[in-house]
Amino acid sequence: MMVKTAVKPKHLLTITDLTPGELQAVLDAAIELKTRGWISVLKNKTMALVFEKPSLRTRVSFEVAMRQMGGQSLYLSPEEVGLGKRESIPDVARVLSRFVDVIVVRTFAQHNLEVLAEYSSVPVINALSDFEHPCQAVADLLTIYEIKGKLKWLTVAYIGDGNNVANSLMLACAMTSVNFNIASPKGYTIDASVLKKAQTYAKTSGAKIFTTEDPQAAARDADVIYTDTWTSMGQEAEAAARRKAFAGYQVNEKLLTLTKKNSIVMHCLPAHHGEEVAVGLLDSPRSVVFDQAENRLHAQKALLAWIFAKK
Ligand code: CP
Ligand code: NVA
């Protein structure tokens, strides 16, 4: 029988499970780990990936990160675990905790992650929920930091759906003194509680948060222009209505002319070329999306190192 520890494990359910100082330290660690390649710091650690939705980047980057750090991983597909269907979430958490050292979960409801974390005796990492995508935000900041050489007082313009990616990115920017403009149509604006939280962080960091329905106002003088799919996983039935609502929100050359001359184009991927982003734009020199995708690997390594570091 496994001996229960009284110490609560660290979890990463939201980007705000990191303090602003820890987020900066994770970014610094990611830069260092990127130069080091394979290291054996997570020898004898096992990670379970419990995914209720498809994934390319998140799954592969976590698996490769664990392998390159000396640990092992196992992938559990939606059919296998049946989170809350085949088995209750508390039972899944308690059983997995007896086998593995960290549980990485991609699920629909943020609440599922909270229940898993409550019952797990090992760390739980949010690999995307309908509410947040914290690991993506770390890779996004890492990419901006590398390309621009700083974060402070840069401006990120996010054009599109106020979704999981937008939530984590807005909070991450507010935590690191990055100004954040977001343009979304009515009905698809960022969650009010996230905005309020971001404003609280911004008060301390000095970042400016600007919300608008006008993509041009958001894009003006931005250093980074960022977009994501109009229809997230699980919203497929709304695709036609969303295409209509987001019609004026495409990131294209015309919108780009309003941004700074050396601005970069970002997208968490997968992209829908010709919808949220113009055909060809992600292949242009302004696009950094493949650097951004690669940085998922280095960010995951830094996050795993943080999760396993002694408190
Ligand atoms: N950006 C991202 O999370 O990609 P996947 O859905 O492929 O993991
Ligand atoms: N907002 C998208 C992100 C995919 C990585 C989704 O949830 O489907």
PDB file of C-alpha atoms and ligand atoms in Angstrom, residues 54-59 106 128 133 136 233 268-270 296, ligand 1:
ATOM      1  CA  PRO A  54      -7.958  14.947 -29.734  1.00  0.00           C
ATOM      2  CA  SER A  55      -4.471  16.469 -29.619  1.00  0.00           C
ATOM      3  CA  LEU A  56      -1.274  16.678 -31.644  1.00  0.00           C
ATOM      4  CA  ARG A  57       0.919  19.271 -29.935  1.00  0.00           C
ATOM      5  CA  THR A  58      -0.049  18.828 -26.304  1.00  0.00           C
ATOM      6  CA  ARG A  59       0.120  15.063 -26.263  1.00  0.00           C
ATOM      7  CA  ARG A 106      -7.494  17.213 -21.369  1.00  0.00           C
ATOM      8  CA  LEU A 128      -6.808  22.074 -21.999  1.00  0.00           C
ATOM      9  CA  HIS A 133      -5.185  26.171 -21.680  1.00  0.00           C
ATOM     10  CA  GLN A 136      -0.271  26.856 -24.206  1.00  0.00           C
ATOM     11  CA  MET A 233     -13.516  21.189 -29.743  1.00  0.00           C
ATOM     12  CA  CYS A 268      -1.971  27.962 -31.014  1.00  0.00           C
ATOM     13  CA  LEU A 269      -2.932  25.602 -33.893  1.00  0.00           C
ATOM     14  CA  PRO A 270      -4.734  23.686 -35.317  1.00  0.00           C
ATOM     15  CA  ARG A 296       5.281  23.613 -26.320  1.00  0.00           C
TER      16      ARG A 296
HETATM   17  N1   CP B   1      -2.369  23.911 -29.411  1.00  0.00           N
HETATM   18  C1   CP B   1      -2.755  22.703 -28.987  1.00  0.00           C
HETATM   19  O1   CP B   1      -3.070  22.477 -27.813  1.00  0.00           O
HETATM   20  O2   CP B   1      -2.757  21.746 -29.943  1.00  0.00           O
HETATM   21  P1   CP B   1      -3.338  20.269 -29.786  1.00  0.00           P
HETATM   22  O3   CP B   1      -4.825  20.388 -29.627  1.00  0.00           O
HETATM   23  O4   CP B   1      -2.946  19.561 -31.038  1.00  0.00           O
HETATM   24  O5   CP B   1      -2.734  19.649 -28.565  1.00  0.00           O
END
